Short mmCIF file of C-alpha atoms and ligand atoms in Angstrom, two decimals:
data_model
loop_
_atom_site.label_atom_id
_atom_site.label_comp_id
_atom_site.label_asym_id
_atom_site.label_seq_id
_atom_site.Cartn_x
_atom_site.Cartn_y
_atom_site.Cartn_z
CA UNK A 433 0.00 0.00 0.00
CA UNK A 434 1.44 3.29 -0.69
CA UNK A 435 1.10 6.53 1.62
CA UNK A 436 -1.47 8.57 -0.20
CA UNK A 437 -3.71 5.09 -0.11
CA UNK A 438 -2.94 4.38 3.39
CA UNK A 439 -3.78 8.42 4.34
CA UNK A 440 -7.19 7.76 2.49
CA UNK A 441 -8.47 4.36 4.46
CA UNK A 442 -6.92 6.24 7.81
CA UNK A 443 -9.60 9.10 7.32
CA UNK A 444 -12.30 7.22 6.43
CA UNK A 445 -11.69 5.73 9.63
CA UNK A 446 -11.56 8.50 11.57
CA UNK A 447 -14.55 11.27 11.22
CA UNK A 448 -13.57 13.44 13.82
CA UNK A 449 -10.44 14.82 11.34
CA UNK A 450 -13.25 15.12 8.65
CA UNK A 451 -14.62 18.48 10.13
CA UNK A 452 -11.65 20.48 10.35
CA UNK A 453 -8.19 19.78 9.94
CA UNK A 454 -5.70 20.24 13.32
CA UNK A 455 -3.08 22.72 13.16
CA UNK A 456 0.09 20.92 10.97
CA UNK A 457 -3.05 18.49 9.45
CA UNK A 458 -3.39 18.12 5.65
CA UNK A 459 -6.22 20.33 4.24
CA UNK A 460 -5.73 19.67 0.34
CA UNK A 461 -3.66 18.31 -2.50
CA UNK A 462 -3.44 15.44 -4.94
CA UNK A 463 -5.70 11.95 -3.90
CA UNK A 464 -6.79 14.10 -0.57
CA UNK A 465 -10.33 13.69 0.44
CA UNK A 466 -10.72 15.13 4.16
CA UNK A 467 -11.33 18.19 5.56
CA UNK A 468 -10.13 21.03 3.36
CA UNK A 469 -10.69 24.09 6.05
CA UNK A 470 -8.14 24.56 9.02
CA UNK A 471 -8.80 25.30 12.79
CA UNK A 472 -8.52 28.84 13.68
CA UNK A 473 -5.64 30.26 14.62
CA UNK A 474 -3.81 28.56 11.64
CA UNK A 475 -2.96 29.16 8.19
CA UNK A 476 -3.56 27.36 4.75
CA UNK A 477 -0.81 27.57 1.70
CA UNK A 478 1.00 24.56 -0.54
CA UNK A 479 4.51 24.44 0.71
CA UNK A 480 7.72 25.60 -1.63
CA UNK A 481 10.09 22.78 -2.52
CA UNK A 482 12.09 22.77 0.57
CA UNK A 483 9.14 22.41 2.84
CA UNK A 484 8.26 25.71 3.75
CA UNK A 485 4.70 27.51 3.47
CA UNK A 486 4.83 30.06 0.31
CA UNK A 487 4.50 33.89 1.46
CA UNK A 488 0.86 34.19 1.14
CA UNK A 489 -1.40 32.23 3.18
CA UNK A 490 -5.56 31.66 2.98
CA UNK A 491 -7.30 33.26 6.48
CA UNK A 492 -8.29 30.17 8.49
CA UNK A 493 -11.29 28.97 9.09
CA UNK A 494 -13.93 30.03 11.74
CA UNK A 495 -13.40 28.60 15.21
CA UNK A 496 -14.91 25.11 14.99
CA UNK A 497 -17.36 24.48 17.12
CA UNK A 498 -17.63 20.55 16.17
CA UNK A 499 -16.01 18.52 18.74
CA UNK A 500 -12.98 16.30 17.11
CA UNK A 501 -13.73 13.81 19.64
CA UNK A 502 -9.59 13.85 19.74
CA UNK A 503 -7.91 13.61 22.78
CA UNK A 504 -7.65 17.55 24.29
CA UNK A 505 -4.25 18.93 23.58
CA UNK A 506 -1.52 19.53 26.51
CA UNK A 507 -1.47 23.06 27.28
CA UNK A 508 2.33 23.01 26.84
CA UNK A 509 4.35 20.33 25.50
CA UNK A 510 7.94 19.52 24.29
CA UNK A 511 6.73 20.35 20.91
CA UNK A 512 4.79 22.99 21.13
CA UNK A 513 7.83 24.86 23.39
CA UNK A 514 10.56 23.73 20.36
CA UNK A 515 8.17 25.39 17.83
CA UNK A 516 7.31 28.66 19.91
CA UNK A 517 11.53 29.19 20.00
CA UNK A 518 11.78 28.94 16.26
CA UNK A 519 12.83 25.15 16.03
CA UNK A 520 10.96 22.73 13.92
CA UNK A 521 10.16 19.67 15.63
CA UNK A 522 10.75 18.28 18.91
CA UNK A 523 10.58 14.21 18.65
CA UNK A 524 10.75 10.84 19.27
CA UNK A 525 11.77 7.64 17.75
CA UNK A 526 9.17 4.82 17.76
CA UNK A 527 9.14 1.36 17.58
CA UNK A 528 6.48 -1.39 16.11
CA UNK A 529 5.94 -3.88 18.51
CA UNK A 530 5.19 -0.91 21.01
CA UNK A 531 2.70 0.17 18.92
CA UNK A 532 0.56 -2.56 20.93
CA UNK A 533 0.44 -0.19 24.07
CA UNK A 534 -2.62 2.17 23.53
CA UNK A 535 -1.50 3.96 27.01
CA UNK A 536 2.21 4.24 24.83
CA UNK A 537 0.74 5.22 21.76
CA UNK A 538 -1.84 8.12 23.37
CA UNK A 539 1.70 10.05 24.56
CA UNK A 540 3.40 9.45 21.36
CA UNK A 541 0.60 10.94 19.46
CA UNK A 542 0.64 14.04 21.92
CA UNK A 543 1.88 16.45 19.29
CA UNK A 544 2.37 18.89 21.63
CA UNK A 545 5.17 16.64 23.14
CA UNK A 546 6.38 15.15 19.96
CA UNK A 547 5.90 16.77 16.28
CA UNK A 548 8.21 14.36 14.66
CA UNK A 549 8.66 10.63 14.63
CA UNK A 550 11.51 8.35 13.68
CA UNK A 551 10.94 4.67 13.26
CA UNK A 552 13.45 3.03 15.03
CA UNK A 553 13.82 -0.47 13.16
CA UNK A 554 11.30 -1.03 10.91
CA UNK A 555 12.54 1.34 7.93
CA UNK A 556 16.23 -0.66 7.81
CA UNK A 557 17.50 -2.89 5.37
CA UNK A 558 16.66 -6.21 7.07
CA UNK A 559 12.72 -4.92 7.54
CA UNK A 560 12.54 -3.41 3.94
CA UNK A 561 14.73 -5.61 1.77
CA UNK A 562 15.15 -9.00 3.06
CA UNK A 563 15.80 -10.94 0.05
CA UNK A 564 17.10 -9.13 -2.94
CA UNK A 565 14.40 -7.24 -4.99
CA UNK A 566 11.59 -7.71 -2.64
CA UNK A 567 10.78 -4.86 -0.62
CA UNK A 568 8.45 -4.91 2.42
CA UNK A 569 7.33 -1.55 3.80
CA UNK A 570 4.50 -3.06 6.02
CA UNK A 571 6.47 -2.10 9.38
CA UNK A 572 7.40 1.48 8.12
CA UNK A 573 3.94 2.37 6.63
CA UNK A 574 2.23 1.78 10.11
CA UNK A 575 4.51 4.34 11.42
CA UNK A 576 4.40 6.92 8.66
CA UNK A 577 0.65 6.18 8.72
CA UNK A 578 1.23 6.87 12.43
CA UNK A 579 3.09 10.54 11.95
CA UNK A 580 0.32 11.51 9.32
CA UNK A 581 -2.25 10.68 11.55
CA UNK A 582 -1.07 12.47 14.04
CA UNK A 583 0.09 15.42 12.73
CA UNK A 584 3.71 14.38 13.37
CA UNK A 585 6.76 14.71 10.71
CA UNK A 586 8.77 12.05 10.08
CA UNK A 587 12.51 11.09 9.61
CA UNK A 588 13.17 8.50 7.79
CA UNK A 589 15.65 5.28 9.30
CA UNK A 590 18.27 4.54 7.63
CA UNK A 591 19.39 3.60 3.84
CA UNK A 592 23.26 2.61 4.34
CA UNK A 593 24.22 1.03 7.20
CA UNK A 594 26.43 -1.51 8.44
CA UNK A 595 24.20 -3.26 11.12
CA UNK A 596 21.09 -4.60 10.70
CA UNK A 597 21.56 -5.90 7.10
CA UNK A 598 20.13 -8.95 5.80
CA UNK A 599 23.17 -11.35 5.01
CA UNK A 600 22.45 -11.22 1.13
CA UNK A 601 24.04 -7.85 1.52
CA UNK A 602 26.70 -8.34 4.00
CA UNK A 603 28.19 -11.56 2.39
CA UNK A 604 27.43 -11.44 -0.96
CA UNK A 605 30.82 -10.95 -2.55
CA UNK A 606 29.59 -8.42 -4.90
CA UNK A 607 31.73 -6.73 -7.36
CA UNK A 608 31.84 -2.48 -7.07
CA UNK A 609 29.32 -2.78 -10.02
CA UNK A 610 27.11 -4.62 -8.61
CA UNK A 611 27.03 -3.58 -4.91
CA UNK A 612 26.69 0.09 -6.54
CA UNK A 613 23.29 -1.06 -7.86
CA UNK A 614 22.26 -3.24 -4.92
CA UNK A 615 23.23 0.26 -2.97
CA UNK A 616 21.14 2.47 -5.54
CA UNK A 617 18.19 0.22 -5.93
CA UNK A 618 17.61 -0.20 -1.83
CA UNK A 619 17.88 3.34 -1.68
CA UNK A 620 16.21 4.81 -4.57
CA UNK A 621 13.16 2.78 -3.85
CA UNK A 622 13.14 2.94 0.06
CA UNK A 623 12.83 6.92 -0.27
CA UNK A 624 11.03 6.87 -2.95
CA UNK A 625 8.45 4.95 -1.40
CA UNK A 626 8.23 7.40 1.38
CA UNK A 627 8.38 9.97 -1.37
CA UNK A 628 6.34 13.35 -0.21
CA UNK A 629 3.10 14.05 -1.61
CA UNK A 630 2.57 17.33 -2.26
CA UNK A 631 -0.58 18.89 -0.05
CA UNK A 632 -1.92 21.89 1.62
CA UNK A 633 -1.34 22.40 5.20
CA UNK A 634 -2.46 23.68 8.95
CA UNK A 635 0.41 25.99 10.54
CA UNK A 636 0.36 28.42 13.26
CA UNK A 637 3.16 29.96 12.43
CA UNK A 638 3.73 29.17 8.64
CA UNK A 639 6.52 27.07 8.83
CA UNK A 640 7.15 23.23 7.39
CA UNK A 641 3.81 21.23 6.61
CA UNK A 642 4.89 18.89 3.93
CA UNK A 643 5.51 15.92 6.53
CA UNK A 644 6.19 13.04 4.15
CA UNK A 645 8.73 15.32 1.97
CA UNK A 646 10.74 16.38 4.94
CA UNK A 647 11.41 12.77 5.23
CA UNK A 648 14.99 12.49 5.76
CA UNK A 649 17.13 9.30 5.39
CA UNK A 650 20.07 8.25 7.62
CA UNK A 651 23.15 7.01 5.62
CA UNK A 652 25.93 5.50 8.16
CA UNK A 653 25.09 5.53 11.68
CA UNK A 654 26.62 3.96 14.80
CA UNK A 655 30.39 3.49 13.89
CA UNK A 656 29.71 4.45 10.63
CA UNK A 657 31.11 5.85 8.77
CA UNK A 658 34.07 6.71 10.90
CA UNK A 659 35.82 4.48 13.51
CA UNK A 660 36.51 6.86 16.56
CA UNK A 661 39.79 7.50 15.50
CA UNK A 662 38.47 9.22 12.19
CA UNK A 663 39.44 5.99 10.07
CA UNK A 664 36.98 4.85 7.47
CA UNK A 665 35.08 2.17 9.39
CA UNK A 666 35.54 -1.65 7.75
CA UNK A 667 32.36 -2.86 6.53
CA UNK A 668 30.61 -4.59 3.40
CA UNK A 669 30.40 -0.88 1.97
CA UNK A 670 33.98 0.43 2.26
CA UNK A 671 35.49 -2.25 1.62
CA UNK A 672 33.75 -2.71 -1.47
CA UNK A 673 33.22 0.73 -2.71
CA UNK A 674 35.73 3.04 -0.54
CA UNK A 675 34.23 5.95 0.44
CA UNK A 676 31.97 5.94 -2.89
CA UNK A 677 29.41 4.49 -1.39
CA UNK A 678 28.12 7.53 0.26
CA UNK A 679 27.67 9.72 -2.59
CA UNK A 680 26.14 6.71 -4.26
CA UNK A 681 23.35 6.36 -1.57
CA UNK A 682 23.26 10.20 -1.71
CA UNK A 683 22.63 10.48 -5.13
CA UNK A 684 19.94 7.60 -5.22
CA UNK A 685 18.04 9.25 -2.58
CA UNK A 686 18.04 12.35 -3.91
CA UNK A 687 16.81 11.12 -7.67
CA UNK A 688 14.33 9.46 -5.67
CA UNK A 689 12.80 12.16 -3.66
CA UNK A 690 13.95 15.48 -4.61
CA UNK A 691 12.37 17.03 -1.63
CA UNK A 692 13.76 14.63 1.18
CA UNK A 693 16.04 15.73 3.47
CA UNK A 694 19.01 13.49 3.11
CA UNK A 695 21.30 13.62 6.36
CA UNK A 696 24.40 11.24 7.16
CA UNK A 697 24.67 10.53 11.05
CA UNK A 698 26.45 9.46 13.63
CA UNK A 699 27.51 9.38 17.20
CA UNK A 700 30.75 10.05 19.07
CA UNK A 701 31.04 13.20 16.63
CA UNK A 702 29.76 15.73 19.18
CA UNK A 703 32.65 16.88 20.43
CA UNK A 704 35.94 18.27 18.65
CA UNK A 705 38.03 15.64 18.18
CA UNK A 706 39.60 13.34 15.57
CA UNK A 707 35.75 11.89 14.42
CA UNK A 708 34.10 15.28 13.97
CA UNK A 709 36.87 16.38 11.72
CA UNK A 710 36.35 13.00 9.91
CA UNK A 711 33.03 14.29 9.88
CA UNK A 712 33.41 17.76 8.62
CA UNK A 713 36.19 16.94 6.00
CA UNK A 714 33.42 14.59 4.55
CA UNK A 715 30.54 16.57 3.68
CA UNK A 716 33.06 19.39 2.52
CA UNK A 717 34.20 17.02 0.36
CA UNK A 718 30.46 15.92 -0.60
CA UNK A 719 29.95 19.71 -1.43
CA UNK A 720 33.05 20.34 -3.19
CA UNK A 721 32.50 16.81 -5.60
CA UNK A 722 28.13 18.22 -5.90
CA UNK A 723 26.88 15.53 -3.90
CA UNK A 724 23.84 16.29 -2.72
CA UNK A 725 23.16 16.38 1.32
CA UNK A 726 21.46 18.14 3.94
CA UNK A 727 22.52 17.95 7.18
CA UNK A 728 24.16 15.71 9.83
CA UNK A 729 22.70 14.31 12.68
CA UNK A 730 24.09 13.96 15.63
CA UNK A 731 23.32 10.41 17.71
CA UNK A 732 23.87 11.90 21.01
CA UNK A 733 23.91 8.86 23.32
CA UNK A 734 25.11 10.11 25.79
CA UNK A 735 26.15 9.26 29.67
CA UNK A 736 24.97 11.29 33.12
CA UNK A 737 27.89 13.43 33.87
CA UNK A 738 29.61 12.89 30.77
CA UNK A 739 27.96 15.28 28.03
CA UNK A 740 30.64 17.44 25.79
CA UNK A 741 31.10 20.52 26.52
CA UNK A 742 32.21 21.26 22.67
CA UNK A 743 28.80 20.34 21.55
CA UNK A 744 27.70 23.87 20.05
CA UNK A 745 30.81 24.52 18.77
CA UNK A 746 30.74 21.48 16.86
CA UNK A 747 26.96 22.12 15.55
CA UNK A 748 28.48 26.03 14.39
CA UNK A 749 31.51 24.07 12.63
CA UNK A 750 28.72 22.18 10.36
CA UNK A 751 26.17 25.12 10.29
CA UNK A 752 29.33 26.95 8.74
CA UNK A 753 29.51 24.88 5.83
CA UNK A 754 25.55 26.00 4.93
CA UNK A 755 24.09 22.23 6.17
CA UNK A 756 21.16 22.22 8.65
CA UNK A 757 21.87 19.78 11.81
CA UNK A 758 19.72 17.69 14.13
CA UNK A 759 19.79 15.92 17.51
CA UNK A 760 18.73 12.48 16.19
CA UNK A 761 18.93 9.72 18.60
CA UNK A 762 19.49 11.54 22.02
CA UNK A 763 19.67 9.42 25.49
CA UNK A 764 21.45 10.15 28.72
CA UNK A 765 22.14 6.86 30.79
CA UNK A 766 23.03 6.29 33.95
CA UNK A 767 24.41 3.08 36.03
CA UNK A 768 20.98 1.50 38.05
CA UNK A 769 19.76 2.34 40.52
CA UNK A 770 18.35 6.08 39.70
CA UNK A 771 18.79 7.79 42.82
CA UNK A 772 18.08 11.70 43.42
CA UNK A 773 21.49 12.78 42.31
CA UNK A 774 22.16 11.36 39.20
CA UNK A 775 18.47 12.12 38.02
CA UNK A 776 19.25 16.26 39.26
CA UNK A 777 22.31 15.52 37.28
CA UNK A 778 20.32 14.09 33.89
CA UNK A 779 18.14 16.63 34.41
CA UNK A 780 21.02 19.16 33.61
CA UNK A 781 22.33 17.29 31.49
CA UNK A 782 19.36 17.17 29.10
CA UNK A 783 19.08 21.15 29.48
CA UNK A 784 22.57 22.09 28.42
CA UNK A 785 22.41 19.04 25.23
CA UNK A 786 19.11 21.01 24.55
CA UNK A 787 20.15 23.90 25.12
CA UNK A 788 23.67 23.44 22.55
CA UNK A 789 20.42 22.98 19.85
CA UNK A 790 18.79 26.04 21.09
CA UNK A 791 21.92 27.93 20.52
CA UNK A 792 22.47 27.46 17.26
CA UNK A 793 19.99 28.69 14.38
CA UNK A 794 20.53 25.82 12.07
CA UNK A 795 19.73 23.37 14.20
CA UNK A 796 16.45 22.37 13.32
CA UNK A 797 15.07 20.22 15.95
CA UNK A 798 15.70 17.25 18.77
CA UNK A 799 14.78 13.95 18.60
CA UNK A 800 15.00 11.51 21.98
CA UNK A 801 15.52 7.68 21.28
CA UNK A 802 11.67 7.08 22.47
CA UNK A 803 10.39 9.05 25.65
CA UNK A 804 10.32 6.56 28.12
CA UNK A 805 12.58 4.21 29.45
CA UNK A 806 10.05 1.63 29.45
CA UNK A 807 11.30 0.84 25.73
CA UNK A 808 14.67 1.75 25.72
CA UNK A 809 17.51 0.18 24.15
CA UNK A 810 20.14 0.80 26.56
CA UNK A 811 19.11 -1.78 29.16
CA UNK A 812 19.58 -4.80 26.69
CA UNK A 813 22.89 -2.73 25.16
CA UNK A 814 24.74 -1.69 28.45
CA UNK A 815 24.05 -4.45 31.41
CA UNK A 816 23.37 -2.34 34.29
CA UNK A 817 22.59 0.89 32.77
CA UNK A 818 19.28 2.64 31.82
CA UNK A 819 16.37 5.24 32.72
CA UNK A 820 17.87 7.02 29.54
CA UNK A 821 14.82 8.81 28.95
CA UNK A 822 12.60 11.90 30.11
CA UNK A 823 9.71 10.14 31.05
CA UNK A 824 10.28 6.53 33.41
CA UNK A 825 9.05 3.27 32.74
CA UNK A 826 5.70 4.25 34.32
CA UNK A 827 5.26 7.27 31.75
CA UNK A 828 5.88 9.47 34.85
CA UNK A 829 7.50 12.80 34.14
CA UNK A 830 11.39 12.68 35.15
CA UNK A 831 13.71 15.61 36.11
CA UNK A 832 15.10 15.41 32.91
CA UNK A 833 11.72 16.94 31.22
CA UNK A 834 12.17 20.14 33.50
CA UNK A 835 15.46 20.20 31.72
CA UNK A 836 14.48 20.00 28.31
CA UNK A 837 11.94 22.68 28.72
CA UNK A 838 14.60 25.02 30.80
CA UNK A 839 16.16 25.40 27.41
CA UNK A 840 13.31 25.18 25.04
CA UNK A 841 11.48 28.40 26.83
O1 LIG B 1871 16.80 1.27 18.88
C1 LIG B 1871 17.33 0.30 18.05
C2 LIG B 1871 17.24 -1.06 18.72
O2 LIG B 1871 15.90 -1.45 18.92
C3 LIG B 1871 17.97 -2.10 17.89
O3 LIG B 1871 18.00 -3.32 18.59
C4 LIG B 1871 19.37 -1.62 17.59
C5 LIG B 1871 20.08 -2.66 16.74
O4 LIG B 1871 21.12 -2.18 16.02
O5 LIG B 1871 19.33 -0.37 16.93
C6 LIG B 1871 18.78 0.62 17.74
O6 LIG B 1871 18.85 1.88 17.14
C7 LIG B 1871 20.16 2.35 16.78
C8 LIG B 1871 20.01 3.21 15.56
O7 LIG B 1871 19.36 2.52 14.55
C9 LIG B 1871 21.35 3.73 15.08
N1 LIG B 1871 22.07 4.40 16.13
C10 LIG B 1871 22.17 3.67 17.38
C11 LIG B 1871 20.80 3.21 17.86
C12 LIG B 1871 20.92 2.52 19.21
O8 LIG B 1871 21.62 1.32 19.06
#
């Protein structure tokens, strides 16, 4: 099923989005069929190619006086703070089988908390492409269905990476030739399937509405594509294609979906040091050869105590070079049990990682790796560590959320 069919069967199922559309809902555009007028307070227009409403703007609609039957917005949220201070998103990765909790999936859909959504597993090689040639998108639909429903941009995760690939890729002895098309097919059809349809859009404050199109796609992550000495990591890819295989995935995504976002990520890169530069000397030289990219993102798992100081420094070096920049997978973990002091001390540690984003003007929003530690992955990953996230395994408020909206207001 493609997106614009899957947005049509989710509002025939849902009647309350018929009468108006929410502020960042779809209001119009090709295969649409809901509610074409916006609640008041927000603005129609068709976005420009990178995302952004066009000058001129219809009024909005009268005040509704139809109840949605939708659950009543949070007076303040994550979100709605990241917005109000000129950033575009504050969100939240996702996974599938979590999707099962309705209590999970009631915060998640809070778009004043979150206003972006990254899948985290179900949009990787091993979901999408398990057997060369046959693509499955059933995981990453539900949560792009998911974002659309809810109001919610999403990032798209990943195209290139080392882990998480089904062994067709990582043994299969290919030649350059052929891994160069195995590289551009999984690519060019992964974003293209997520390609953004073009549509008319509910904004407060006239900013991004084309959700789908702002989809952005994750080439190396983890230790890729740098070891943390700045050496070109050893993998199926380099090894194969030397560095190539960047620009390759680059340039398939971007003849895919002209309008996606295409960022390279990584962690370990968010302070100065011999990785950043690895970093930086990449996408200059990504510029300088016309590759096409983005942005970087910026992992950000970090430890309590242990955050770099260099972060916003490091976010101005890439900023410099004309590239937007995200907070993509942030965490801050401690060693169990949570007492008082190390959750004061997460709680300041969120602020000033936050805070590095707020700084700087081309860093367009955060993202936390899910919001509660209920379905983290650091527990299974580090034995002994966890309650990573804002919110506990109870969906309780922590410290840390004070934190993050210290430096969002
Ligand atoms: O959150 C993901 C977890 O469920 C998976 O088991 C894990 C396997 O590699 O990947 C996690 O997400 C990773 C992300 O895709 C890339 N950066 C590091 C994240 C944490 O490992």
């Amino acid at each position: 099923m493609n997106l614009s069919a899957s947005f049509a069967v989710l509002v025939a199922l849902i009647p309350y989005a018929l009468a108006q559309s929410p502020e960042w809902g779809q209001c119009g555009g090709t295969g649409y069929t809901g509610a074409t007028t916006c609640v008041s307070g927000t603005v129609t227009g068709e976005p420009n190619a990178d995302g952004h409403l066009k000058a001129t703007s219809a009024p909005s609609a009268p005040s509704p006086t139809v109840s949605t039957g939708a659950p009543a917005p949070s007076v303040s949220g994550l979100h709605t703070l990241a917005k109000a201070a000129g950033k575009l998103y504050f969100g939240s990765a996702t996974d599938n089988p979590e999707l099962t909790d309705t209590a999970y999936v009631a915060k998640l859909s809070d778009n004043a908390e979150f206003g972006q959504i990254t899948p985290g597993n179900s949009m990787k090689w091993d979901a999408t492409e398990p057997t060369r040639g046959t693509f499955t998108f059933t995981g990453g639909d539900v949560v792009a269905s998911l974002a659309e429903k809810n109001g919610q941009l999403l990032r798209g995760h990943n195209c290139v990476w080392y882990n998480q690939l089904p062994s067709w890729v990582a043994n299969g002895h290919f030649t350059a030739a052929d891994l160069t098309d195995v590289i551009t097919t999984h690519c060019g059809t992964l974003v293209g399937h997520y390609k953004g349809q073009i549509f008319l859009g509910c904004d407060q404050r006239s900013v991004v509405v084309n959700r789908i199109a702002r989809a952005t796609f994750l080439i190396p992550s983890y230790s890729e594509p740098f070891n943390d000495d700045g050496t070109w990591r050893s993998d199926v890819f380099f090894n194969t294609l030397g560095q190539s295989y960047v620009s390759i995935a680059l340039k398939a995504a971007r003849a895919a979906d002209p309008n996606a976002k295409l960022y390279i990520n990584d962690y370990n890169i968010e302070q100065t040091g011999a990785k950043s530069t690895a970093m930086l000397n990449l996408v200059k030289q990504l510029q300088a050869d016309g590759v096409p990219i983005d942005g970087v993102g910026f992992q950000s798992h970090f430890i309590v105590g242990e955050v770099p100081g260099s972060f916003q420094t490091v976010l101005e070096q890439f900023t410099a070079l004309g590239l937007e920049v995200a907070i993509t997978e942030l965490d801050i973990r401690m060693t169990l049990p949570a007492t008082d002091a190390l959750l004061a001390q997460q709680q300041k540690d969120y602020q000033s990682v936050v805070q590095a984003c707020m700084n700087v003007q081309g860093c367009v929003g955060v993202t936390i790796w899910d919001w509660t530690d209920k379905y983290s992955w650091v527990p299974s990953t580090f034995s002994g560590q966890g309650a990573a996230l804002p919110w506990d395994e109870t969906f309780n408020k922590k410290p840390a959320y004070s934190g993050i909206t210290a430096a969002l207001a």
